[in-house]
Amino acid sequence: MHEQPERSNDSGAGLGLLAVIGAAACWGIAAAVAKDLFEAGVEPIELAQARSYIAAVGFSLLPGAWSGGIGVTRQSAPALIGLGLSIPAVNGVYYLAIQRLAVAVALVLEYSAPVLVVAWTAVRTRKFPRPLLLVTLGAAIVGVVFVAELPAGNVGSLDGIGLLLGLAAAVFFSAYTLLNEATGSHFGPIPAMARAFAIAALFWLVYQIPRGFPEDLVHPDNILRVLLIGVGGTLVPFLLFIWGVAKVKSEKAAIAATIEPPLAGVIAWLWLGERLSAMQVGGGVLILAAVVALQLERKQPVLAPEP
């Protein structure tokens, strides 16, 4: 017997992490554009709806989105419906949370999601998380706390309902990440997302009908930015994210996604002229180090028989 390195797709895993980072960058740019739209009078919930509508159309037009028929079974239906509902839920409860909490607090609560993903995976597989995964998870969470400047007392007034909403955002983000992996293995990544966004769009349509048509979304001054967020801030990053999750699995993808807050800060600094403190820069470096450490992890060699 001799040790033979396992033929692993390390390059594929590296590309998967880059895809998740690319998705985070797109979401960061979308956040800066969304801030402009909110200042122009667009309601956050209405913008969340527009993102789902545009992404639903985009995914449905992709090659192979509906290949092989619907293919929904009694076993796959709950996960698919859960994925479709988690998409509007994570946006909706986060927007509600920031109405009651400082944005920094809501951000940290939402990005505690990797802790839930790692914990659930450990319970499901009955395996204790690898030490390196725990170290990178801790570094990423601390980095998010620093990016939000919580040690500097940037907490505002802590509202009980707001805290629950922030934690709910983390739960829905975790559910989205885990269900994305489960449905992607059953339907394929793109067919799963096409169906999930169709469910999300249907949910928002039922929600909005009693409230009338959201005219601010199609105002000539806003429509191009809404389309930018729908395509470049939703369709494209979700494509990157689902591809990345398929390559690196949900635990690593959830940790890598924590790079969104520092990227959003850099984009806001370049685009909106917002300042970046030393604490925020340090937090961003810590998150980046965690993502790099994930890529440096290698699979253990396996024993192979002598020829």
PDB file of C-alpha atoms in Angstrom:
ATOM      1  CA  MET A   1       0.000   0.000   0.000  1.00  0.00           C
ATOM      2  CA  HIS A   2       1.204   3.500  -0.676  1.00  0.00           C
ATOM      3  CA  GLU A   3      -0.198   7.001  -0.388  1.00  0.00           C
ATOM      4  CA  GLN A   4      -1.618   8.375  -3.567  1.00  0.00           C
ATOM      5  CA  PRO A   5      -3.001  11.890  -3.650  1.00  0.00           C
ATOM      6  CA  GLU A   6      -6.711  11.861  -4.212  1.00  0.00           C
ATOM      7  CA  ARG A   7      -7.673  13.250  -7.573  1.00  0.00           C
ATOM      8  CA  SER A   8      -9.578  16.247  -6.331  1.00  0.00           C
ATOM      9  CA  ASN A   9     -10.856  19.170  -8.313  1.00  0.00           C
ATOM     10  CA  ASP A  10      -8.849  21.751  -6.384  1.00  0.00           C
ATOM     11  CA  SER A  11      -8.858  24.042  -9.396  1.00  0.00           C
ATOM     12  CA  GLY A  12     -12.637  23.663  -9.610  1.00  0.00           C
ATOM     13  CA  ALA A  13     -12.961  24.506  -5.920  1.00  0.00           C
ATOM     14  CA  GLY A  14     -10.808  27.588  -6.428  1.00  0.00           C
ATOM     15  CA  LEU A  15     -12.986  28.707  -9.300  1.00  0.00           C
ATOM     16  CA  GLY A  16     -16.040  28.000  -7.158  1.00  0.00           C
ATOM     17  CA  LEU A  17     -14.772  30.331  -4.423  1.00  0.00           C
ATOM     18  CA  LEU A  18     -13.988  32.974  -7.048  1.00  0.00           C
ATOM     19  CA  ALA A  19     -17.549  32.615  -8.333  1.00  0.00           C
ATOM     20  CA  VAL A  20     -18.958  33.193  -4.829  1.00  0.00           C
ATOM     21  CA  ILE A  21     -16.669  36.223  -4.412  1.00  0.00           C
ATOM     22  CA  GLY A  22     -17.848  37.512  -7.798  1.00  0.00           C
ATOM     23  CA  ALA A  23     -21.454  37.104  -6.656  1.00  0.00           C
ATOM     24  CA  ALA A  24     -20.653  39.058  -3.484  1.00  0.00           C
ATOM     25  CA  ALA A  25     -19.095  41.833  -5.575  1.00  0.00           C
ATOM     26  CA  CYS A  26     -22.240  42.038  -7.716  1.00  0.00           C
ATOM     27  CA  TRP A  27     -24.409  42.205  -4.595  1.00  0.00           C
ATOM     28  CA  GLY A  28     -22.171  44.958  -3.222  1.00  0.00           C
ATOM     29  CA  ILE A  29     -22.576  47.034  -6.385  1.00  0.00           C
ATOM     30  CA  ALA A  30     -26.333  46.409  -6.296  1.00  0.00           C
ATOM     31  CA  ALA A  31     -26.430  47.678  -2.698  1.00  0.00           C
ATOM     32  CA  ALA A  32     -24.875  50.999  -3.755  1.00  0.00           C
ATOM     33  CA  VAL A  33     -27.348  51.352  -6.639  1.00  0.00           C
ATOM     34  CA  ALA A  34     -30.230  50.387  -4.343  1.00  0.00           C
ATOM     35  CA  LYS A  35     -29.244  53.117  -1.915  1.00  0.00           C
ATOM     36  CA  ASP A  36     -29.634  55.667  -4.720  1.00  0.00           C
ATOM     37  CA  LEU A  37     -33.061  54.250  -5.556  1.00  0.00           C
ATOM     38  CA  PHE A  38     -34.215  54.367  -1.939  1.00  0.00           C
ATOM     39  CA  GLU A  39     -33.224  58.027  -1.792  1.00  0.00           C
ATOM     40  CA  ALA A  40     -35.234  58.563  -4.983  1.00  0.00           C
ATOM     41  CA  GLY A  41     -38.362  57.246  -3.243  1.00  0.00           C
ATOM     42  CA  VAL A  42     -38.407  53.584  -4.292  1.00  0.00           C
ATOM     43  CA  GLU A  43     -39.703  51.324  -1.525  1.00  0.00           C
ATOM     44  CA  PRO A  44     -37.248  48.572  -0.480  1.00  0.00           C
ATOM     45  CA  ILE A  45     -39.907  45.852  -0.597  1.00  0.00           C
ATOM     46  CA  GLU A  46     -40.909  46.913  -4.116  1.00  0.00           C
ATOM     47  CA  LEU A  47     -37.286  46.742  -5.248  1.00  0.00           C
ATOM     48  CA  ALA A  48     -37.012  43.251  -3.759  1.00  0.00           C
ATOM     49  CA  GLN A  49     -40.041  42.285  -5.845  1.00  0.00           C
ATOM     50  CA  ALA A  50     -38.518  43.710  -9.014  1.00  0.00           C
ATOM     51  CA  ARG A  51     -35.361  41.673  -8.437  1.00  0.00           C
ATOM     52  CA  SER A  52     -37.399  38.477  -8.236  1.00  0.00           C
ATOM     53  CA  TYR A  53     -39.467  39.296 -11.340  1.00  0.00           C
ATOM     54  CA  ILE A  54     -36.423  40.106 -13.476  1.00  0.00           C
ATOM     55  CA  ALA A  55     -34.440  37.110 -12.253  1.00  0.00           C
ATOM     56  CA  ALA A  56     -37.427  34.803 -12.810  1.00  0.00           C
ATOM     57  CA  VAL A  57     -37.687  35.914 -16.431  1.00  0.00           C
ATOM     58  CA  GLY A  58     -33.924  35.699 -16.907  1.00  0.00           C
ATOM     59  CA  PHE A  59     -33.594  32.191 -15.471  1.00  0.00           C
ATOM     60  CA  SER A  60     -36.620  30.929 -17.417  1.00  0.00           C
ATOM     61  CA  LEU A  61     -34.979  32.023 -20.701  1.00  0.00           C
ATOM     62  CA  LEU A  62     -31.663  30.288 -20.053  1.00  0.00           C
ATOM     63  CA  PRO A  63     -30.946  27.114 -22.072  1.00  0.00           C
ATOM     64  CA  GLY A  64     -32.053  24.005 -20.230  1.00  0.00           C
ATOM     65  CA  ALA A  65     -34.051  25.909 -17.601  1.00  0.00           C
ATOM     66  CA  TRP A  66     -37.093  23.694 -18.109  1.00  0.00           C
ATOM     67  CA  SER A  67     -35.421  20.641 -19.621  1.00  0.00           C
ATOM     68  CA  GLY A  68     -36.682  17.221 -18.703  1.00  0.00           C
ATOM     69  CA  GLY A  69     -40.139  18.425 -17.734  1.00  0.00           C
ATOM     70  CA  ILE A  70     -41.126  19.820 -14.381  1.00  0.00           C
ATOM     71  CA  GLY A  71     -39.726  16.825 -12.528  1.00  0.00           C
ATOM     72  CA  VAL A  72     -41.193  17.814  -9.162  1.00  0.00           C
ATOM     73  CA  THR A  73     -41.825  14.861  -6.882  1.00  0.00           C
ATOM     74  CA  ARG A  74     -43.373  14.561  -3.452  1.00  0.00           C
ATOM     75  CA  GLN A  75     -39.868  14.320  -2.009  1.00  0.00           C
ATOM     76  CA  SER A  76     -38.378  17.281  -3.925  1.00  0.00           C
ATOM     77  CA  ALA A  77     -41.360  19.656  -3.676  1.00  0.00           C
ATOM     78  CA  PRO A  78     -40.808  20.842  -0.055  1.00  0.00           C
ATOM     79  CA  ALA A  79     -37.169  21.774  -0.692  1.00  0.00           C
ATOM     80  CA  LEU A  80     -38.055  23.562  -3.933  1.00  0.00           C
ATOM     81  CA  ILE A  81     -40.904  25.530  -2.337  1.00  0.00           C
ATOM     82  CA  GLY A  82     -38.683  26.343   0.632  1.00  0.00           C
ATOM     83  CA  LEU A  83     -35.966  27.646  -1.687  1.00  0.00           C
ATOM     84  CA  GLY A  84     -38.463  29.752  -3.626  1.00  0.00           C
ATOM     85  CA  LEU A  85     -39.900  31.310  -0.470  1.00  0.00           C
ATOM     86  CA  SER A  86     -36.505  31.849   1.180  1.00  0.00           C
ATOM     87  CA  ILE A  87     -35.498  34.219  -1.642  1.00  0.00           C
ATOM     88  CA  PRO A  88     -38.150  36.901  -0.930  1.00  0.00           C
ATOM     89  CA  ALA A  89     -38.016  36.131   2.796  1.00  0.00           C
ATOM     90  CA  VAL A  90     -34.329  36.926   3.265  1.00  0.00           C
ATOM     91  CA  ASN A  91     -34.705  40.281   1.494  1.00  0.00           C
ATOM     92  CA  GLY A  92     -38.003  41.174   3.142  1.00  0.00           C
ATOM     93  CA  VAL A  93     -37.032  40.470   6.736  1.00  0.00           C
ATOM     94  CA  TYR A  94     -33.640  42.159   6.296  1.00  0.00           C
ATOM     95  CA  TYR A  95     -35.308  45.347   5.044  1.00  0.00           C
ATOM     96  CA  LEU A  96     -37.733  45.178   7.979  1.00  0.00           C
ATOM     97  CA  ALA A  97     -34.808  44.642  10.365  1.00  0.00           C
ATOM     98  CA  ILE A  98     -32.944  47.755   9.210  1.00  0.00           C
ATOM     99  CA  GLN A  99     -36.083  49.791   9.864  1.00  0.00           C
ATOM    100  CA  ARG A 100     -35.729  48.918  13.566  1.00  0.00           C
ATOM    101  CA  LEU A 101     -31.958  48.450  13.971  1.00  0.00           C
ATOM    102  CA  ALA A 102     -28.760  50.132  12.939  1.00  0.00           C
ATOM    103  CA  VAL A 103     -27.695  48.774   9.548  1.00  0.00           C
ATOM    104  CA  ALA A 104     -24.452  47.487  11.110  1.00  0.00           C
ATOM    105  CA  VAL A 105     -26.327  45.369  13.652  1.00  0.00           C
ATOM    106  CA  ALA A 106     -28.698  43.952  11.035  1.00  0.00           C
ATOM    107  CA  LEU A 107     -25.739  43.172   8.783  1.00  0.00           C
ATOM    108  CA  VAL A 108     -23.909  41.221  11.491  1.00  0.00           C
ATOM    109  CA  LEU A 109     -27.063  39.291  12.386  1.00  0.00           C
ATOM    110  CA  GLU A 110     -27.709  38.326   8.755  1.00  0.00           C
ATOM    111  CA  TYR A 111     -24.104  37.251   8.218  1.00  0.00           C
ATOM    112  CA  SER A 112     -24.171  34.958  11.212  1.00  0.00           C
ATOM    113  CA  ALA A 113     -25.753  32.594   8.681  1.00  0.00           C
ATOM    114  CA  PRO A 114     -22.512  30.610   8.087  1.00  0.00           C
ATOM    115  CA  VAL A 115     -22.609  29.537  11.738  1.00  0.00           C
ATOM    116  CA  LEU A 116     -26.063  28.047  11.170  1.00  0.00           C
ATOM    117  CA  VAL A 117     -24.977  26.376   7.920  1.00  0.00           C
ATOM    118  CA  VAL A 118     -21.932  24.755   9.548  1.00  0.00           C
ATOM    119  CA  ALA A 119     -23.957  23.694  12.606  1.00  0.00           C
ATOM    120  CA  TRP A 120     -26.755  22.176  10.522  1.00  0.00           C
ATOM    121  CA  THR A 121     -24.273  20.329   8.306  1.00  0.00           C
ATOM    122  CA  ALA A 122     -22.555  18.906  11.407  1.00  0.00           C
ATOM    123  CA  VAL A 123     -25.905  17.704  12.803  1.00  0.00           C
ATOM    124  CA  ARG A 124     -27.024  16.236   9.479  1.00  0.00           C
ATOM    125  CA  THR A 125     -23.763  14.418   8.765  1.00  0.00           C
ATOM    126  CA  ARG A 126     -23.019  13.647  12.433  1.00  0.00           C
ATOM    127  CA  LYS A 127     -19.457  14.858  11.875  1.00  0.00           C
ATOM    128  CA  PHE A 128     -17.699  17.545  13.878  1.00  0.00           C
ATOM    129  CA  PRO A 129     -16.567  20.427  11.623  1.00  0.00           C
ATOM    130  CA  ARG A 130     -12.922  20.374  10.531  1.00  0.00           C
ATOM    131  CA  PRO A 131     -10.628  22.629  12.622  1.00  0.00           C
ATOM    132  CA  LEU A 132      -9.670  24.811   9.667  1.00  0.00           C
ATOM    133  CA  LEU A 133     -13.331  25.326   8.800  1.00  0.00           C
ATOM    134  CA  LEU A 134     -14.040  26.474  12.369  1.00  0.00           C
ATOM    135  CA  VAL A 135     -11.050  28.848  12.306  1.00  0.00           C
ATOM    136  CA  THR A 136     -12.101  30.420   8.996  1.00  0.00           C
ATOM    137  CA  LEU A 137     -15.699  30.636  10.200  1.00  0.00           C
ATOM    138  CA  GLY A 138     -14.611  32.491  13.343  1.00  0.00           C
ATOM    139  CA  ALA A 139     -12.334  34.823  11.360  1.00  0.00           C
ATOM    140  CA  ALA A 140     -15.121  35.632   8.910  1.00  0.00           C
ATOM    141  CA  ILE A 141     -17.664  36.414  11.642  1.00  0.00           C
ATOM    142  CA  VAL A 142     -15.180  38.602  13.552  1.00  0.00           C
ATOM    143  CA  GLY A 143     -14.358  40.329  10.273  1.00  0.00           C
ATOM    144  CA  VAL A 144     -18.030  41.135   9.669  1.00  0.00           C
ATOM    145  CA  VAL A 145     -18.276  42.535  13.212  1.00  0.00           C
ATOM    146  CA  PHE A 146     -15.281  44.805  12.517  1.00  0.00           C
ATOM    147  CA  VAL A 147     -16.627  45.890   9.112  1.00  0.00           C
ATOM    148  CA  ALA A 148     -19.859  46.879  10.870  1.00  0.00           C
ATOM    149  CA  GLU A 149     -17.755  48.744  13.509  1.00  0.00           C
ATOM    150  CA  LEU A 150     -19.694  47.177  16.375  1.00  0.00           C
ATOM    151  CA  PRO A 151     -16.677  47.402  18.768  1.00  0.00           C
ATOM    152  CA  ALA A 152     -16.836  51.172  18.287  1.00  0.00           C
ATOM    153  CA  GLY A 153     -20.363  51.191  19.720  1.00  0.00           C
ATOM    154  CA  ASN A 154     -22.160  51.460  16.368  1.00  0.00           C
ATOM    155  CA  VAL A 155     -25.272  49.699  17.646  1.00  0.00           C
ATOM    156  CA  GLY A 156     -27.915  52.385  18.017  1.00  0.00           C
ATOM    157  CA  SER A 157     -31.013  51.364  19.939  1.00  0.00           C
ATOM    158  CA  LEU A 158     -31.545  47.615  20.182  1.00  0.00           C
ATOM    159  CA  ASP A 159     -35.136  46.717  19.407  1.00  0.00           C
ATOM    160  CA  GLY A 160     -36.317  43.231  20.361  1.00  0.00           C
ATOM    161  CA  ILE A 161     -38.434  42.711  17.245  1.00  0.00           C
ATOM    162  CA  GLY A 162     -35.597  44.082  15.114  1.00  0.00           C
ATOM    163  CA  LEU A 163     -33.160  41.580  16.636  1.00  0.00           C
ATOM    164  CA  LEU A 164     -35.568  38.729  15.896  1.00  0.00           C
ATOM    165  CA  LEU A 165     -35.957  39.941  12.312  1.00  0.00           C
ATOM    166  CA  GLY A 166     -32.178  40.119  11.900  1.00  0.00           C
ATOM    167  CA  LEU A 167     -31.805  36.563  13.167  1.00  0.00           C
ATOM    168  CA  ALA A 168     -34.642  35.512  10.865  1.00  0.00           C
ATOM    169  CA  ALA A 169     -32.655  36.959   7.939  1.00  0.00           C
ATOM    170  CA  ALA A 170     -29.745  34.710   8.961  1.00  0.00           C
ATOM    171  CA  VAL A 171     -32.053  31.690   9.114  1.00  0.00           C
ATOM    172  CA  PHE A 172     -33.498  32.376   5.658  1.00  0.00           C
ATOM    173  CA  PHE A 173     -30.039  33.024   4.201  1.00  0.00           C
ATOM    174  CA  SER A 174     -28.882  29.699   5.666  1.00  0.00           C
ATOM    175  CA  ALA A 175     -31.979  27.965   4.329  1.00  0.00           C
ATOM    176  CA  TYR A 176     -31.380  29.422   0.885  1.00  0.00           C
ATOM    177  CA  THR A 177     -27.763  28.214   0.858  1.00  0.00           C
ATOM    178  CA  LEU A 178     -28.598  24.681   2.030  1.00  0.00           C
ATOM    179  CA  LEU A 179     -31.734  24.263  -0.096  1.00  0.00           C
ATOM    180  CA  ASN A 180     -29.887  25.591  -3.116  1.00  0.00           C
ATOM    181  CA  GLU A 181     -27.420  22.724  -2.759  1.00  0.00           C
ATOM    182  CA  ALA A 182     -30.193  20.151  -2.244  1.00  0.00           C
ATOM    183  CA  THR A 183     -32.431  21.246  -5.130  1.00  0.00           C
ATOM    184  CA  GLY A 184     -29.459  21.782  -7.431  1.00  0.00           C
ATOM    185  CA  SER A 185     -28.446  18.144  -7.023  1.00  0.00           C
ATOM    186  CA  HIS A 186     -31.996  17.034  -7.900  1.00  0.00           C
ATOM    187  CA  PHE A 187     -32.999  19.353 -10.748  1.00  0.00           C
ATOM    188  CA  GLY A 188     -29.647  20.792 -11.790  1.00  0.00           C
ATOM    189  CA  PRO A 189     -28.547  24.304 -10.695  1.00  0.00           C
ATOM    190  CA  ILE A 190     -30.244  26.381 -13.397  1.00  0.00           C
ATOM    191  CA  PRO A 191     -33.538  24.415 -13.546  1.00  0.00           C
ATOM    192  CA  ALA A 192     -33.730  24.586  -9.742  1.00  0.00           C
ATOM    193  CA  MET A 193     -33.266  28.364  -9.706  1.00  0.00           C
ATOM    194  CA  ALA A 194     -35.700  28.885 -12.583  1.00  0.00           C
ATOM    195  CA  ARG A 195     -38.386  27.113 -10.583  1.00  0.00           C
ATOM    196  CA  ALA A 196     -37.402  28.783  -7.302  1.00  0.00           C
ATOM    197  CA  PHE A 197     -37.539  32.302  -8.748  1.00  0.00           C
ATOM    198  CA  ALA A 198     -40.876  31.501 -10.405  1.00  0.00           C
ATOM    199  CA  ILE A 199     -42.187  30.646  -6.921  1.00  0.00           C
ATOM    200  CA  ALA A 200     -40.623  33.838  -5.493  1.00  0.00           C
ATOM    201  CA  ALA A 201     -42.158  35.975  -8.239  1.00  0.00           C
ATOM    202  CA  LEU A 202     -45.577  34.391  -7.676  1.00  0.00           C
ATOM    203  CA  PHE A 203     -45.310  35.115  -3.956  1.00  0.00           C
ATOM    204  CA  TRP A 204     -44.476  38.782  -4.576  1.00  0.00           C
ATOM    205  CA  LEU A 205     -47.264  39.089  -7.164  1.00  0.00           C
ATOM    206  CA  VAL A 206     -49.852  37.850  -4.671  1.00  0.00           C
ATOM    207  CA  TYR A 207     -48.386  40.199  -2.040  1.00  0.00           C
ATOM    208  CA  GLN A 208     -48.465  43.267  -4.310  1.00  0.00           C
ATOM    209  CA  ILE A 209     -51.839  42.932  -6.047  1.00  0.00           C
ATOM    210  CA  PRO A 210     -53.842  44.440  -3.140  1.00  0.00           C
ATOM    211  CA  ARG A 211     -51.303  47.306  -2.900  1.00  0.00           C
ATOM    212  CA  GLY A 212     -51.512  48.446  -6.499  1.00  0.00           C
ATOM    213  CA  PHE A 213     -48.912  48.886  -9.215  1.00  0.00           C
ATOM    214  CA  PRO A 214     -45.445  50.074  -7.982  1.00  0.00           C
ATOM    215  CA  GLU A 215     -45.117  53.067 -10.290  1.00  0.00           C
ATOM    216  CA  ASP A 216     -41.781  54.267  -8.868  1.00  0.00           C
ATOM    217  CA  LEU A 217     -40.069  51.171 -10.240  1.00  0.00           C
ATOM    218  CA  VAL A 218     -40.854  52.040 -13.862  1.00  0.00           C
ATOM    219  CA  HIS A 219     -40.282  55.789 -13.569  1.00  0.00           C
ATOM    220  CA  PRO A 220     -37.942  56.920 -16.385  1.00  0.00           C
ATOM    221  CA  ASP A 221     -35.400  58.121 -13.809  1.00  0.00           C
ATOM    222  CA  ASN A 222     -35.346  54.748 -12.062  1.00  0.00           C
ATOM    223  CA  ILE A 223     -36.018  52.034 -14.623  1.00  0.00           C
ATOM    224  CA  LEU A 224     -32.405  51.601 -15.810  1.00  0.00           C
ATOM    225  CA  ARG A 225     -31.112  51.258 -12.260  1.00  0.00           C
ATOM    226  CA  VAL A 226     -33.890  48.789 -11.429  1.00  0.00           C
ATOM    227  CA  LEU A 227     -32.908  46.708 -14.467  1.00  0.00           C
ATOM    228  CA  LEU A 228     -29.248  46.915 -13.431  1.00  0.00           C
ATOM    229  CA  ILE A 229     -30.090  45.551  -9.979  1.00  0.00           C
ATOM    230  CA  GLY A 230     -32.352  42.865 -11.456  1.00  0.00           C
ATOM    231  CA  VAL A 231     -29.794  41.617 -13.980  1.00  0.00           C
ATOM    232  CA  GLY A 232     -26.384  42.567 -12.584  1.00  0.00           C
ATOM    233  CA  GLY A 233     -27.373  42.431  -8.910  1.00  0.00           C
ATOM    234  CA  THR A 234     -29.637  39.380  -8.922  1.00  0.00           C
ATOM    235  CA  LEU A 235     -29.580  37.173 -12.037  1.00  0.00           C
ATOM    236  CA  VAL A 236     -25.799  37.239 -12.598  1.00  0.00           C
ATOM    237  CA  PRO A 237     -24.712  36.838  -8.957  1.00  0.00           C
ATOM    238  CA  PHE A 238     -27.231  34.060  -8.329  1.00  0.00           C
ATOM    239  CA  LEU A 239     -25.828  32.230 -11.364  1.00  0.00           C
ATOM    240  CA  LEU A 240     -22.332  32.646  -9.945  1.00  0.00           C
ATOM    241  CA  PHE A 241     -23.428  31.624  -6.445  1.00  0.00           C
ATOM    242  CA  ILE A 242     -25.225  28.427  -7.466  1.00  0.00           C
ATOM    243  CA  TRP A 243     -22.254  27.421  -9.609  1.00  0.00           C
ATOM    244  CA  GLY A 244     -19.903  28.154  -6.720  1.00  0.00           C
ATOM    245  CA  VAL A 245     -21.990  26.168  -4.211  1.00  0.00           C
ATOM    246  CA  ALA A 246     -21.887  23.173  -6.559  1.00  0.00           C
ATOM    247  CA  LYS A 247     -18.083  23.369  -6.575  1.00  0.00           C
ATOM    248  CA  VAL A 248     -17.267  24.088  -2.915  1.00  0.00           C
ATOM    249  CA  LYS A 249     -20.425  22.992  -1.045  1.00  0.00           C
ATOM    250  CA  SER A 250     -22.645  25.077   1.191  1.00  0.00           C
ATOM    251  CA  GLU A 251     -20.340  25.486   4.225  1.00  0.00           C
ATOM    252  CA  LYS A 252     -17.470  27.087   2.328  1.00  0.00           C
ATOM    253  CA  ALA A 253     -19.811  29.089   0.093  1.00  0.00           C
ATOM    254  CA  ALA A 254     -21.589  30.602   3.109  1.00  0.00           C
ATOM    255  CA  ILE A 255     -18.260  31.635   4.663  1.00  0.00           C
ATOM    256  CA  ALA A 256     -16.942  33.034   1.373  1.00  0.00           C
ATOM    257  CA  ALA A 257     -20.155  35.070   0.972  1.00  0.00           C
ATOM    258  CA  THR A 258     -19.209  37.085   4.082  1.00  0.00           C
ATOM    259  CA  ILE A 259     -16.849  39.008   1.830  1.00  0.00           C
ATOM    260  CA  GLU A 260     -19.894  40.957   0.606  1.00  0.00           C
ATOM    261  CA  PRO A 261     -19.922  43.526   3.480  1.00  0.00           C
ATOM    262  CA  PRO A 262     -16.287  44.661   2.976  1.00  0.00           C
ATOM    263  CA  LEU A 263     -16.733  44.690  -0.798  1.00  0.00           C
ATOM    264  CA  ALA A 264     -19.881  46.781  -0.370  1.00  0.00           C
ATOM    265  CA  GLY A 265     -17.873  49.157   1.841  1.00  0.00           C
ATOM    266  CA  VAL A 266     -15.146  49.531  -0.783  1.00  0.00           C
ATOM    267  CA  ILE A 267     -17.729  50.113  -3.511  1.00  0.00           C
ATOM    268  CA  ALA A 268     -19.519  52.704  -1.361  1.00  0.00           C
ATOM    269  CA  TRP A 269     -16.142  54.386  -0.739  1.00  0.00           C
ATOM    270  CA  LEU A 270     -15.350  54.538  -4.460  1.00  0.00           C
ATOM    271  CA  TRP A 271     -18.878  55.272  -5.697  1.00  0.00           C
ATOM    272  CA  LEU A 272     -20.578  57.254  -2.949  1.00  0.00           C
ATOM    273  CA  GLY A 273     -17.540  58.784  -1.254  1.00  0.00           C
ATOM    274  CA  GLU A 274     -18.281  57.095   2.074  1.00  0.00           C
ATOM    275  CA  ARG A 275     -15.346  56.750   4.469  1.00  0.00           C
ATOM    276  CA  LEU A 276     -13.594  53.525   5.406  1.00  0.00           C
ATOM    277  CA  SER A 277     -12.177  53.345   8.932  1.00  0.00           C
ATOM    278  CA  ALA A 278      -9.120  51.368   9.965  1.00  0.00           C
ATOM    279  CA  MET A 279     -11.409  48.932  11.790  1.00  0.00           C
ATOM    280  CA  GLN A 280     -13.402  48.287   8.624  1.00  0.00           C
ATOM    281  CA  VAL A 281     -10.255  47.764   6.575  1.00  0.00           C
ATOM    282  CA  GLY A 282      -8.966  45.339   9.216  1.00  0.00           C
ATOM    283  CA  GLY A 283     -12.235  43.428   9.178  1.00  0.00           C
ATOM    284  CA  GLY A 284     -12.111  43.191   5.392  1.00  0.00           C
ATOM    285  CA  VAL A 285      -8.556  41.832   5.530  1.00  0.00           C
ATOM    286  CA  LEU A 286      -9.646  39.251   8.115  1.00  0.00           C
ATOM    287  CA  ILE A 287     -12.516  38.060   5.914  1.00  0.00           C
ATOM    288  CA  LEU A 288     -10.223  37.934   2.879  1.00  0.00           C
ATOM    289  CA  ALA A 289      -7.729  35.850   4.874  1.00  0.00           C
ATOM    290  CA  ALA A 290     -10.519  33.443   5.820  1.00  0.00           C
ATOM    291  CA  VAL A 291     -11.533  33.022   2.172  1.00  0.00           C
ATOM    292  CA  VAL A 292      -7.899  32.440   1.132  1.00  0.00           C
ATOM    293  CA  ALA A 293      -7.519  29.856   3.923  1.00  0.00           C
ATOM    294  CA  LEU A 294     -10.521  27.976   2.548  1.00  0.00           C
ATOM    295  CA  GLN A 295      -8.785  27.673  -0.800  1.00  0.00           C
ATOM    296  CA  LEU A 296      -5.538  26.505   0.812  1.00  0.00           C
ATOM    297  CA  GLU A 297      -7.323  23.564   2.427  1.00  0.00           C
ATOM    298  CA  ARG A 298      -6.475  20.313   0.695  1.00  0.00           C
ATOM    299  CA  LYS A 299      -8.070  16.915   0.876  1.00  0.00           C
ATOM    300  CA  GLN A 300      -6.220  14.199   2.780  1.00  0.00           C
ATOM    301  CA  PRO A 301      -4.360  11.607   0.697  1.00  0.00           C
ATOM    302  CA  VAL A 302      -5.976   8.210   0.366  1.00  0.00           C
ATOM    303  CA  LEU A 303      -4.334   4.795   0.507  1.00  0.00           C
ATOM    304  CA  ALA A 304      -4.112   2.967  -2.803  1.00  0.00           C
ATOM    305  CA  PRO A 305      -2.890  -0.608  -3.401  1.00  0.00           C
ATOM    306  CA  GLU A 306       0.560  -1.191  -4.814  1.00  0.00           C
ATOM    307  CA  PRO A 307       0.460  -2.008  -8.536  1.00  0.00           C
TER     308      PRO A 307
END
